[in-house]
Amino acid sequence: LMWPRATPPRAWNGTGSTPHFSEIVLGRCFTYTQLLRPELGHADCGQIGKAFTNAFLSKDPCHSSEQDYQLLLKLTSQTIPCHSSVFWSKSTQLAHLYTRVRQDMFTLEDTLIGYIADGLNWCGDAGSYEMNYQSCPHWRKDCINNPVSVFWDTVSKRFAENACGEVQVVLNGSVSNTFDKNSTFGRVEIHNLHPGKVSVLKAWVMHDIGGVYRPIKFLQCVKSPEDSSCRK
Ligand code: C8R
């Protein structure tokens, strides 16, 4: 039996849970399943929200495990067509701009589970039923097996395992370690692509581009790559 306690939960070095976490999760789930991808309209957002919070509430936030997220993964299973998975590393913005224009392509954030969790922070505490809105473990300063890091490793692994056909990765050519073995892409995803299912991994190594109008041109060229003004 656990009793609510008078003392505040322990202070960590990372940002606390996102205010209104549960409401945001529920709202994003309904937005995605009712408005963005009605083919997932059968998903039970109430259950998904509960499975998400149950994965980490009343648990030590330094002993999160893949197992904790299994029910959530099951409730958010989704088939991504072959030839449409897009991975990225240190190129969040460009990769997501790319799939916003190319609606037939999917980053993890274009799937239900990634859409729900993107940009959020969450953790609980072993001695409380509540979320910790004050602080959460920082992956380097406190512990690696915190609820957020374990979550992204777990969902990224599934996203990679399920990929098929020709897949793409958007890498940042303007940073020193373009392929970072410690990133989620270099540490988790690349090792979980199934050689029998994935035929080609196409890597876009993108450099920062300067000058006015260029970014817009590039986005136009995403839609019309064969246009003469895009072929140079
Ligand atoms: N992926 C991993 N992490 C993700 C993520 C995602 O889709 N979405 C968010 N918001 N995050 P980075 P990377 C958070 O170095 O490590 C998948 C996590 O807190 O720029 O190679 C996705 O499928 C994570 O620590 O990229 C993609 O292919 C940072 O943002 C890779 O993994 C991402 O840090 C990207 O992960």
PDB file of C-alpha atoms and ligand atoms in Angstrom:
ATOM      1  CA  LEU A   1       0.000   0.000   0.000  1.00  0.00           C
ATOM      2  CA  MET A   2       1.342   3.432  -0.880  1.00  0.00           C
ATOM      3  CA  TRP A   3       0.531   6.602   1.005  1.00  0.00           C
ATOM      4  CA  PRO A   4       0.635  10.065  -0.432  1.00  0.00           C
ATOM      5  CA  ARG A   5       3.580  11.773   1.119  1.00  0.00           C
ATOM      6  CA  ALA A   6       4.150  15.248   2.393  1.00  0.00           C
ATOM      7  CA  THR A   7       7.691  15.635   1.075  1.00  0.00           C
ATOM      8  CA  PRO A   8       8.143  16.682  -2.549  1.00  0.00           C
ATOM      9  CA  PRO A   9       9.650  14.085  -4.925  1.00  0.00           C
ATOM     10  CA  ARG A  10      13.392  14.040  -5.366  1.00  0.00           C
ATOM     11  CA  ALA A  11      14.953  16.761  -7.490  1.00  0.00           C
ATOM     12  CA  TRP A  12      16.617  15.711 -10.764  1.00  0.00           C
ATOM     13  CA  ASN A  13      18.756  17.681 -13.173  1.00  0.00           C
ATOM     14  CA  GLY A  14      16.406  17.526 -16.166  1.00  0.00           C
ATOM     15  CA  THR A  15      13.261  19.443 -17.099  1.00  0.00           C
ATOM     16  CA  GLY A  16      10.103  18.275 -15.341  1.00  0.00           C
ATOM     17  CA  SER A  17       7.073  16.714 -16.998  1.00  0.00           C
ATOM     18  CA  THR A  18       5.303  18.903 -19.557  1.00  0.00           C
ATOM     19  CA  PRO A  19       2.360  20.733 -17.916  1.00  0.00           C
ATOM     20  CA  HIS A  20      -0.983  19.135 -18.886  1.00  0.00           C
ATOM     21  CA  PHE A  21       0.857  16.056 -20.210  1.00  0.00           C
ATOM     22  CA  SER A  22      -2.184  13.732 -20.081  1.00  0.00           C
ATOM     23  CA  GLU A  23      -4.502  16.245 -21.754  1.00  0.00           C
ATOM     24  CA  ILE A  24      -1.947  16.900 -24.524  1.00  0.00           C
ATOM     25  CA  VAL A  25      -1.517  13.148 -25.112  1.00  0.00           C
ATOM     26  CA  LEU A  26      -5.274  12.636 -25.326  1.00  0.00           C
ATOM     27  CA  GLY A  27      -5.769  15.672 -27.581  1.00  0.00           C
ATOM     28  CA  ARG A  28      -2.962  14.673 -29.953  1.00  0.00           C
ATOM     29  CA  CYS A  29      -4.271  11.113 -30.104  1.00  0.00           C
ATOM     30  CA  PHE A  30      -7.727  12.321 -31.143  1.00  0.00           C
ATOM     31  CA  THR A  31      -6.288  14.858 -33.593  1.00  0.00           C
ATOM     32  CA  TYR A  32      -4.192  12.168 -35.261  1.00  0.00           C
ATOM     33  CA  THR A  33      -6.792   9.391 -35.350  1.00  0.00           C
ATOM     34  CA  GLN A  34      -9.894  11.479 -36.101  1.00  0.00           C
ATOM     35  CA  LEU A  35      -8.521  14.254 -38.308  1.00  0.00           C
ATOM     36  CA  LEU A  36      -5.087  13.437 -39.747  1.00  0.00           C
ATOM     37  CA  ARG A  37      -5.306   9.669 -40.370  1.00  0.00           C
ATOM     38  CA  PRO A  38      -8.952   8.600 -40.126  1.00  0.00           C
ATOM     39  CA  GLU A  39      -7.865   5.086 -41.151  1.00  0.00           C
ATOM     40  CA  LEU A  40      -6.726   4.806 -37.512  1.00  0.00           C
ATOM     41  CA  GLY A  41     -10.105   6.050 -36.285  1.00  0.00           C
ATOM     42  CA  HIS A  42     -10.672   2.760 -34.455  1.00  0.00           C
ATOM     43  CA  ALA A  43      -7.788   3.465 -32.038  1.00  0.00           C
ATOM     44  CA  ASP A  44      -8.892   3.821 -28.414  1.00  0.00           C
ATOM     45  CA  CYS A  45      -7.327   7.093 -27.254  1.00  0.00           C
ATOM     46  CA  GLY A  46      -8.571   6.653 -23.690  1.00  0.00           C
ATOM     47  CA  GLN A  47      -6.755   3.326 -23.440  1.00  0.00           C
ATOM     48  CA  ILE A  48      -3.677   4.722 -25.186  1.00  0.00           C
ATOM     49  CA  GLY A  49      -3.474   7.633 -22.743  1.00  0.00           C
ATOM     50  CA  LYS A  50      -3.804   5.271 -19.781  1.00  0.00           C
ATOM     51  CA  ALA A  51      -1.192   2.857 -21.128  1.00  0.00           C
ATOM     52  CA  PHE A  52       1.194   5.767 -21.658  1.00  0.00           C
ATOM     53  CA  THR A  53       0.948   7.108 -18.087  1.00  0.00           C
ATOM     54  CA  ASN A  54       0.874   3.581 -16.589  1.00  0.00           C
ATOM     55  CA  ALA A  55       4.231   2.943 -18.277  1.00  0.00           C
ATOM     56  CA  PHE A  56       5.983   5.283 -15.859  1.00  0.00           C
ATOM     57  CA  LEU A  57       3.702   6.382 -12.984  1.00  0.00           C
ATOM     58  CA  SER A  58       4.580   5.062  -9.500  1.00  0.00           C
ATOM     59  CA  LYS A  59       7.892   3.747 -10.864  1.00  0.00           C
ATOM     60  CA  ASP A  60      11.512   4.638 -10.222  1.00  0.00           C
ATOM     61  CA  PRO A  61      12.342   7.029 -13.126  1.00  0.00           C
ATOM     62  CA  CYS A  62      15.869   5.613 -13.349  1.00  0.00           C
ATOM     63  CA  HIS A  63      14.691   2.043 -13.937  1.00  0.00           C
ATOM     64  CA  SER A  64      12.418   2.485 -16.909  1.00  0.00           C
ATOM     65  CA  SER A  65      12.402  -0.482 -19.313  1.00  0.00           C
ATOM     66  CA  GLU A  66      11.237  -1.489 -22.783  1.00  0.00           C
ATOM     67  CA  GLN A  67       8.809  -3.800 -21.020  1.00  0.00           C
ATOM     68  CA  ASP A  68       7.050  -0.821 -19.407  1.00  0.00           C
ATOM     69  CA  TYR A  69       6.024   0.420 -22.875  1.00  0.00           C
ATOM     70  CA  GLN A  70       4.828  -2.879 -24.375  1.00  0.00           C
ATOM     71  CA  LEU A  71       1.088  -2.258 -23.900  1.00  0.00           C
ATOM     72  CA  LEU A  72       1.417   1.268 -25.317  1.00  0.00           C
ATOM     73  CA  LEU A  73       3.273  -0.139 -28.345  1.00  0.00           C
ATOM     74  CA  LYS A  74       0.604  -2.752 -28.879  1.00  0.00           C
ATOM     75  CA  LEU A  75      -2.201  -0.170 -28.760  1.00  0.00           C
ATOM     76  CA  THR A  76      -0.435   2.106 -31.251  1.00  0.00           C
ATOM     77  CA  SER A  77       0.666  -0.477 -33.806  1.00  0.00           C
ATOM     78  CA  GLN A  78       0.497   0.953 -37.313  1.00  0.00           C
ATOM     79  CA  THR A  79       1.516  -0.293 -40.742  1.00  0.00           C
ATOM     80  CA  ILE A  80       3.790   2.014 -42.699  1.00  0.00           C
ATOM     81  CA  PRO A  81       3.912   1.180 -46.426  1.00  0.00           C
ATOM     82  CA  CYS A  82       7.225  -0.075 -47.842  1.00  0.00           C
ATOM     83  CA  HIS A  83       9.498   2.582 -49.407  1.00  0.00           C
ATOM     84  CA  SER A  84       8.117   5.326 -47.160  1.00  0.00           C
ATOM     85  CA  SER A  85      10.160   5.353 -43.931  1.00  0.00           C
ATOM     86  CA  VAL A  86      12.369   8.378 -43.298  1.00  0.00           C
ATOM     87  CA  PHE A  87      14.971   8.308 -40.524  1.00  0.00           C
ATOM     88  CA  TRP A  88      16.932  11.361 -39.459  1.00  0.00           C
ATOM     89  CA  SER A  89      19.695  12.430 -37.104  1.00  0.00           C
ATOM     90  CA  LYS A  90      20.472  15.998 -36.043  1.00  0.00           C
ATOM     91  CA  SER A  91      18.173  17.203 -38.791  1.00  0.00           C
ATOM     92  CA  THR A  92      14.770  17.252 -37.077  1.00  0.00           C
ATOM     93  CA  GLN A  93      13.470  20.347 -38.840  1.00  0.00           C
ATOM     94  CA  LEU A  94      14.500  19.514 -42.380  1.00  0.00           C
ATOM     95  CA  ALA A  95      13.361  15.900 -42.121  1.00  0.00           C
ATOM     96  CA  HIS A  96       9.931  16.972 -40.895  1.00  0.00           C
ATOM     97  CA  LEU A  97       9.621  19.709 -43.508  1.00  0.00           C
ATOM     98  CA  TYR A  98      10.408  17.031 -46.067  1.00  0.00           C
ATOM     99  CA  THR A  99       7.613  14.692 -44.945  1.00  0.00           C
ATOM    100  CA  ARG A 100       5.207  17.612 -44.574  1.00  0.00           C
ATOM    101  CA  VAL A 101       5.593  18.240 -48.301  1.00  0.00           C
ATOM    102  CA  ARG A 102       5.887  14.553 -49.175  1.00  0.00           C
ATOM    103  CA  GLN A 103       2.738  13.327 -47.400  1.00  0.00           C
ATOM    104  CA  ASP A 104       3.388   9.778 -48.588  1.00  0.00           C
ATOM    105  CA  MET A 105       6.608   9.584 -46.507  1.00  0.00           C
ATOM    106  CA  PHE A 106       6.769   8.943 -42.749  1.00  0.00           C
ATOM    107  CA  THR A 107       9.192   9.922 -40.025  1.00  0.00           C
ATOM    108  CA  LEU A 108       8.476   8.420 -36.624  1.00  0.00           C
ATOM    109  CA  GLU A 109       6.680  11.685 -35.706  1.00  0.00           C
ATOM    110  CA  ASP A 110       4.316  11.104 -38.632  1.00  0.00           C
ATOM    111  CA  THR A 111       3.143   7.890 -36.949  1.00  0.00           C
ATOM    112  CA  LEU A 112       0.628   7.918 -34.095  1.00  0.00           C
ATOM    113  CA  ILE A 113       3.043   7.164 -31.248  1.00  0.00           C
ATOM    114  CA  GLY A 114       5.679   9.658 -32.439  1.00  0.00           C
ATOM    115  CA  TYR A 115       3.048  12.337 -33.082  1.00  0.00           C
ATOM    116  CA  ILE A 116       1.671  11.937 -29.549  1.00  0.00           C
ATOM    117  CA  ALA A 117       5.048  12.099 -27.770  1.00  0.00           C
ATOM    118  CA  ASP A 118       7.047  14.575 -29.880  1.00  0.00           C
ATOM    119  CA  GLY A 119       8.547  17.364 -27.757  1.00  0.00           C
ATOM    120  CA  LEU A 120       7.001  16.180 -24.480  1.00  0.00           C
ATOM    121  CA  ASN A 121       8.729  15.320 -21.233  1.00  0.00           C
ATOM    122  CA  TRP A 122       7.470  12.953 -18.574  1.00  0.00           C
ATOM    123  CA  CYS A 123       8.414  11.057 -15.443  1.00  0.00           C
ATOM    124  CA  GLY A 124       6.894   9.761 -12.254  1.00  0.00           C
ATOM    125  CA  ASP A 125       8.200   8.763  -8.891  1.00  0.00           C
ATOM    126  CA  ALA A 126       8.281   5.407  -7.094  1.00  0.00           C
ATOM    127  CA  GLY A 127       6.685   6.878  -4.009  1.00  0.00           C
ATOM    128  CA  SER A 128       3.797   8.730  -5.613  1.00  0.00           C
ATOM    129  CA  TYR A 129       0.848   8.277  -7.982  1.00  0.00           C
ATOM    130  CA  GLU A 130       1.565  11.680  -9.510  1.00  0.00           C
ATOM    131  CA  MET A 131       3.716  12.866 -12.381  1.00  0.00           C
ATOM    132  CA  ASN A 132       6.781  14.862 -11.407  1.00  0.00           C
ATOM    133  CA  TYR A 133       6.300  18.325 -12.900  1.00  0.00           C
ATOM    134  CA  GLN A 134       9.299  19.747 -11.007  1.00  0.00           C
ATOM    135  CA  SER A 135      12.154  17.752 -12.536  1.00  0.00           C
ATOM    136  CA  CYS A 136      12.960  14.518 -14.379  1.00  0.00           C
ATOM    137  CA  PRO A 137      16.231  12.575 -14.663  1.00  0.00           C
ATOM    138  CA  HIS A 138      18.691  14.055 -17.147  1.00  0.00           C
ATOM    139  CA  TRP A 139      20.094  11.252 -19.320  1.00  0.00           C
ATOM    140  CA  ARG A 140      23.732  12.192 -18.743  1.00  0.00           C
ATOM    141  CA  LYS A 141      23.693  13.859 -15.304  1.00  0.00           C
ATOM    142  CA  ASP A 142      21.259  11.413 -13.655  1.00  0.00           C
ATOM    143  CA  CYS A 143      20.568   8.154 -15.504  1.00  0.00           C
ATOM    144  CA  ILE A 144      20.246   6.684 -18.987  1.00  0.00           C
ATOM    145  CA  ASN A 145      17.265   4.464 -18.211  1.00  0.00           C
ATOM    146  CA  ASN A 146      14.850   7.346 -17.693  1.00  0.00           C
ATOM    147  CA  PRO A 147      11.274   7.155 -19.069  1.00  0.00           C
ATOM    148  CA  VAL A 148      11.834   9.528 -22.021  1.00  0.00           C
ATOM    149  CA  SER A 149      15.116   8.048 -23.287  1.00  0.00           C
ATOM    150  CA  VAL A 150      13.843   4.481 -22.929  1.00  0.00           C
ATOM    151  CA  PHE A 151      10.652   5.466 -24.747  1.00  0.00           C
ATOM    152  CA  TRP A 152      12.477   6.887 -27.806  1.00  0.00           C
ATOM    153  CA  ASP A 153      14.844   3.915 -27.930  1.00  0.00           C
ATOM    154  CA  THR A 154      11.886   1.522 -27.760  1.00  0.00           C
ATOM    155  CA  VAL A 155       9.688   3.200 -30.367  1.00  0.00           C
ATOM    156  CA  SER A 156      12.664   3.949 -32.657  1.00  0.00           C
ATOM    157  CA  LYS A 157      13.649   0.274 -32.538  1.00  0.00           C
ATOM    158  CA  ARG A 158      10.129  -0.796 -33.561  1.00  0.00           C
ATOM    159  CA  PHE A 159       9.992   1.847 -36.298  1.00  0.00           C
ATOM    160  CA  ALA A 160      13.259   0.497 -37.754  1.00  0.00           C
ATOM    161  CA  GLU A 161      12.256  -3.178 -37.389  1.00  0.00           C
ATOM    162  CA  ASN A 162       9.064  -2.522 -39.341  1.00  0.00           C
ATOM    163  CA  ALA A 163      10.697  -0.593 -42.196  1.00  0.00           C
ATOM    164  CA  CYS A 164      10.730  -2.244 -45.620  1.00  0.00           C
ATOM    165  CA  GLY A 165      11.854  -1.585 -49.183  1.00  0.00           C
ATOM    166  CA  GLU A 166      13.927   1.472 -49.981  1.00  0.00           C
ATOM    167  CA  VAL A 167      14.272   3.624 -46.864  1.00  0.00           C
ATOM    168  CA  GLN A 168      15.823   7.048 -46.406  1.00  0.00           C
ATOM    169  CA  VAL A 169      17.795   8.875 -43.755  1.00  0.00           C
ATOM    170  CA  VAL A 170      18.315  12.643 -43.569  1.00  0.00           C
ATOM    171  CA  LEU A 171      21.728  13.416 -42.035  1.00  0.00           C
ATOM    172  CA  ASN A 172      23.276  16.753 -41.139  1.00  0.00           C
ATOM    173  CA  GLY A 173      26.433  17.341 -43.192  1.00  0.00           C
ATOM    174  CA  SER A 174      27.179  20.590 -41.370  1.00  0.00           C
ATOM    175  CA  VAL A 175      28.012  19.024 -37.998  1.00  0.00           C
ATOM    176  CA  SER A 176      31.275  17.229 -37.160  1.00  0.00           C
ATOM    177  CA  ASN A 177      29.803  13.769 -36.594  1.00  0.00           C
ATOM    178  CA  THR A 178      27.259  13.444 -39.380  1.00  0.00           C
ATOM    179  CA  PHE A 179      26.844   9.737 -38.609  1.00  0.00           C
ATOM    180  CA  ASP A 180      26.909   9.646 -34.805  1.00  0.00           C
ATOM    181  CA  LYS A 181      27.181   6.141 -33.380  1.00  0.00           C
ATOM    182  CA  ASN A 182      25.709   7.399 -30.103  1.00  0.00           C
ATOM    183  CA  SER A 183      22.590   8.921 -31.667  1.00  0.00           C
ATOM    184  CA  THR A 184      19.323   7.008 -31.780  1.00  0.00           C
ATOM    185  CA  PHE A 185      19.830   6.518 -35.481  1.00  0.00           C
ATOM    186  CA  GLY A 186      23.427   5.267 -35.172  1.00  0.00           C
ATOM    187  CA  ARG A 187      22.950   3.297 -31.961  1.00  0.00           C
ATOM    188  CA  VAL A 188      19.434   1.833 -32.325  1.00  0.00           C
ATOM    189  CA  GLU A 189      17.769   2.213 -35.693  1.00  0.00           C
ATOM    190  CA  ILE A 190      20.495   1.246 -38.129  1.00  0.00           C
ATOM    191  CA  HIS A 191      21.102  -2.010 -36.233  1.00  0.00           C
ATOM    192  CA  ASN A 192      17.404  -2.882 -36.258  1.00  0.00           C
ATOM    193  CA  LEU A 193      16.736  -2.573 -39.983  1.00  0.00           C
ATOM    194  CA  HIS A 194      16.001  -6.078 -41.274  1.00  0.00           C
ATOM    195  CA  PRO A 195      18.351  -6.930 -44.142  1.00  0.00           C
ATOM    196  CA  GLY A 196      15.725  -9.261 -45.585  1.00  0.00           C
ATOM    197  CA  LYS A 197      13.123  -6.506 -45.726  1.00  0.00           C
ATOM    198  CA  VAL A 198      15.102  -3.321 -46.407  1.00  0.00           C
ATOM    199  CA  SER A 199      16.697  -3.341 -49.852  1.00  0.00           C
ATOM    200  CA  VAL A 200      18.339   0.105 -49.901  1.00  0.00           C
ATOM    201  CA  LEU A 201      19.200   2.777 -47.333  1.00  0.00           C
ATOM    202  CA  LYS A 202      19.424   6.104 -49.137  1.00  0.00           C
ATOM    203  CA  ALA A 203      21.300   8.706 -47.088  1.00  0.00           C
ATOM    204  CA  TRP A 204      20.696  12.397 -47.748  1.00  0.00           C
ATOM    205  CA  VAL A 205      23.675  14.261 -46.297  1.00  0.00           C
ATOM    206  CA  MET A 206      22.345  17.805 -46.173  1.00  0.00           C
ATOM    207  CA  HIS A 207      24.529  20.871 -45.771  1.00  0.00           C
ATOM    208  CA  ASP A 208      23.304  24.199 -44.494  1.00  0.00           C
ATOM    209  CA  ILE A 209      22.437  26.397 -47.443  1.00  0.00           C
ATOM    210  CA  GLY A 210      22.824  30.133 -47.526  1.00  0.00           C
ATOM    211  CA  GLY A 211      21.174  32.931 -49.459  1.00  0.00           C
ATOM    212  CA  VAL A 212      17.656  34.191 -49.791  1.00  0.00           C
ATOM    213  CA  TYR A 213      14.995  32.201 -51.628  1.00  0.00           C
ATOM    214  CA  ARG A 214      17.139  29.082 -51.624  1.00  0.00           C
ATOM    215  CA  PRO A 215      15.227  27.265 -48.853  1.00  0.00           C
ATOM    216  CA  ILE A 216      11.918  27.857 -50.585  1.00  0.00           C
ATOM    217  CA  LYS A 217      13.350  26.668 -53.885  1.00  0.00           C
ATOM    218  CA  PHE A 218      14.578  23.512 -52.210  1.00  0.00           C
ATOM    219  CA  LEU A 219      11.161  22.797 -50.789  1.00  0.00           C
ATOM    220  CA  GLN A 220       9.612  23.323 -54.206  1.00  0.00           C
ATOM    221  CA  CYS A 221      12.172  20.914 -55.589  1.00  0.00           C
ATOM    222  CA  VAL A 222      11.118  18.251 -53.075  1.00  0.00           C
ATOM    223  CA  LYS A 223       7.788  18.170 -54.870  1.00  0.00           C
ATOM    224  CA  SER A 224       9.203  18.454 -58.410  1.00  0.00           C
ATOM    225  CA  PRO A 225      12.692  16.928 -58.267  1.00  0.00           C
ATOM    226  CA  GLU A 226      12.858  16.448 -62.041  1.00  0.00           C
ATOM    227  CA  ASP A 227      12.086  20.090 -62.856  1.00  0.00           C
ATOM    228  CA  SER A 228      14.954  21.619 -64.900  1.00  0.00           C
ATOM    229  CA  SER A 229      15.584  24.355 -62.315  1.00  0.00           C
ATOM    230  CA  CYS A 230      16.080  21.666 -59.690  1.00  0.00           C
ATOM    231  CA  ARG A 231      18.469  19.436 -61.610  1.00  0.00           C
ATOM    232  CA  LYS A 232      21.680  21.489 -61.463  1.00  0.00           C
TER     233      LYS A 232
HETATM  234  N1  C8R B   1      13.744   9.503 -32.854  1.00  0.00           N
HETATM  235  C1  C8R B   1      14.616   9.616 -31.781  1.00  0.00           C
HETATM  236  N2  C8R B   1      14.541  10.601 -30.865  1.00  0.00           N
HETATM  237  C2  C8R B   1      13.521  11.491 -30.958  1.00  0.00           C
HETATM  238  C3  C8R B   1      12.545  11.374 -31.950  1.00  0.00           C
HETATM  239  C4  C8R B   1      12.644  10.337 -32.920  1.00  0.00           C
HETATM  240  O1  C8R B   1      11.799  10.217 -33.811  1.00  0.00           O
HETATM  241  N3  C8R B   1      11.658  12.394 -31.810  1.00  0.00           N
HETATM  242  C5  C8R B   1      12.074  13.137 -30.780  1.00  0.00           C
HETATM  243  N4  C8R B   1      11.469  14.277 -30.342  1.00  0.00           N
HETATM  244  N5  C8R B   1      13.208  12.592 -30.251  1.00  0.00           N
HETATM  245  P1  C8R B   1      19.123  13.540 -32.548  1.00  0.00           P
HETATM  246  P2  C8R B   1      18.817  10.825 -33.152  1.00  0.00           P
HETATM  247  C6  C8R B   1      13.999  13.249 -29.183  1.00  0.00           C
HETATM  248  O2  C8R B   1      20.563  13.340 -32.161  1.00  0.00           O
HETATM  249  O3  C8R B   1      19.275  10.564 -31.763  1.00  0.00           O
HETATM  250  C7  C8R B   1      14.096   8.493 -33.908  1.00  0.00           C
HETATM  251  C8  C8R B   1      14.797  12.320 -28.288  1.00  0.00           C
HETATM  252  O4  C8R B   1      14.835  12.905 -27.001  1.00  0.00           O
HETATM  253  O5  C8R B   1      18.828  14.757 -33.376  1.00  0.00           O
HETATM  254  O6  C8R B   1      19.648  10.174 -34.225  1.00  0.00           O
HETATM  255  C9  C8R B   1      13.732   8.891 -35.347  1.00  0.00           C
HETATM  256  O7  C8R B   1      13.129   7.784 -36.002  1.00  0.00           O
HETATM  257  C10 C8R B   1      16.192  12.256 -28.913  1.00  0.00           C
HETATM  258  O8  C8R B   1      17.214  12.147 -27.948  1.00  0.00           O
HETATM  259  O9  C8R B   1      18.691  12.349 -33.439  1.00  0.00           O
HETATM  260  C11 C8R B   1      15.046   9.297 -36.017  1.00  0.00           C
HETATM  261  O10 C8R B   1      15.352   8.500 -37.158  1.00  0.00           O
HETATM  262  C12 C8R B   1      16.338  13.557 -29.711  1.00  0.00           C
HETATM  263  O11 C8R B   1      14.976  14.053 -29.850  1.00  0.00           O
HETATM  264  C13 C8R B   1      16.118   9.105 -34.962  1.00  0.00           C
HETATM  265  O12 C8R B   1      15.519   8.333 -33.924  1.00  0.00           O
HETATM  266  C14 C8R B   1      16.873  13.301 -31.113  1.00  0.00           C
HETATM  267  O13 C8R B   1      18.259  13.525 -31.183  1.00  0.00           O
HETATM  268  C15 C8R B   1      16.588  10.438 -34.457  1.00  0.00           C
HETATM  269  O14 C8R B   1      17.309  10.337 -33.276  1.00  0.00           O
END
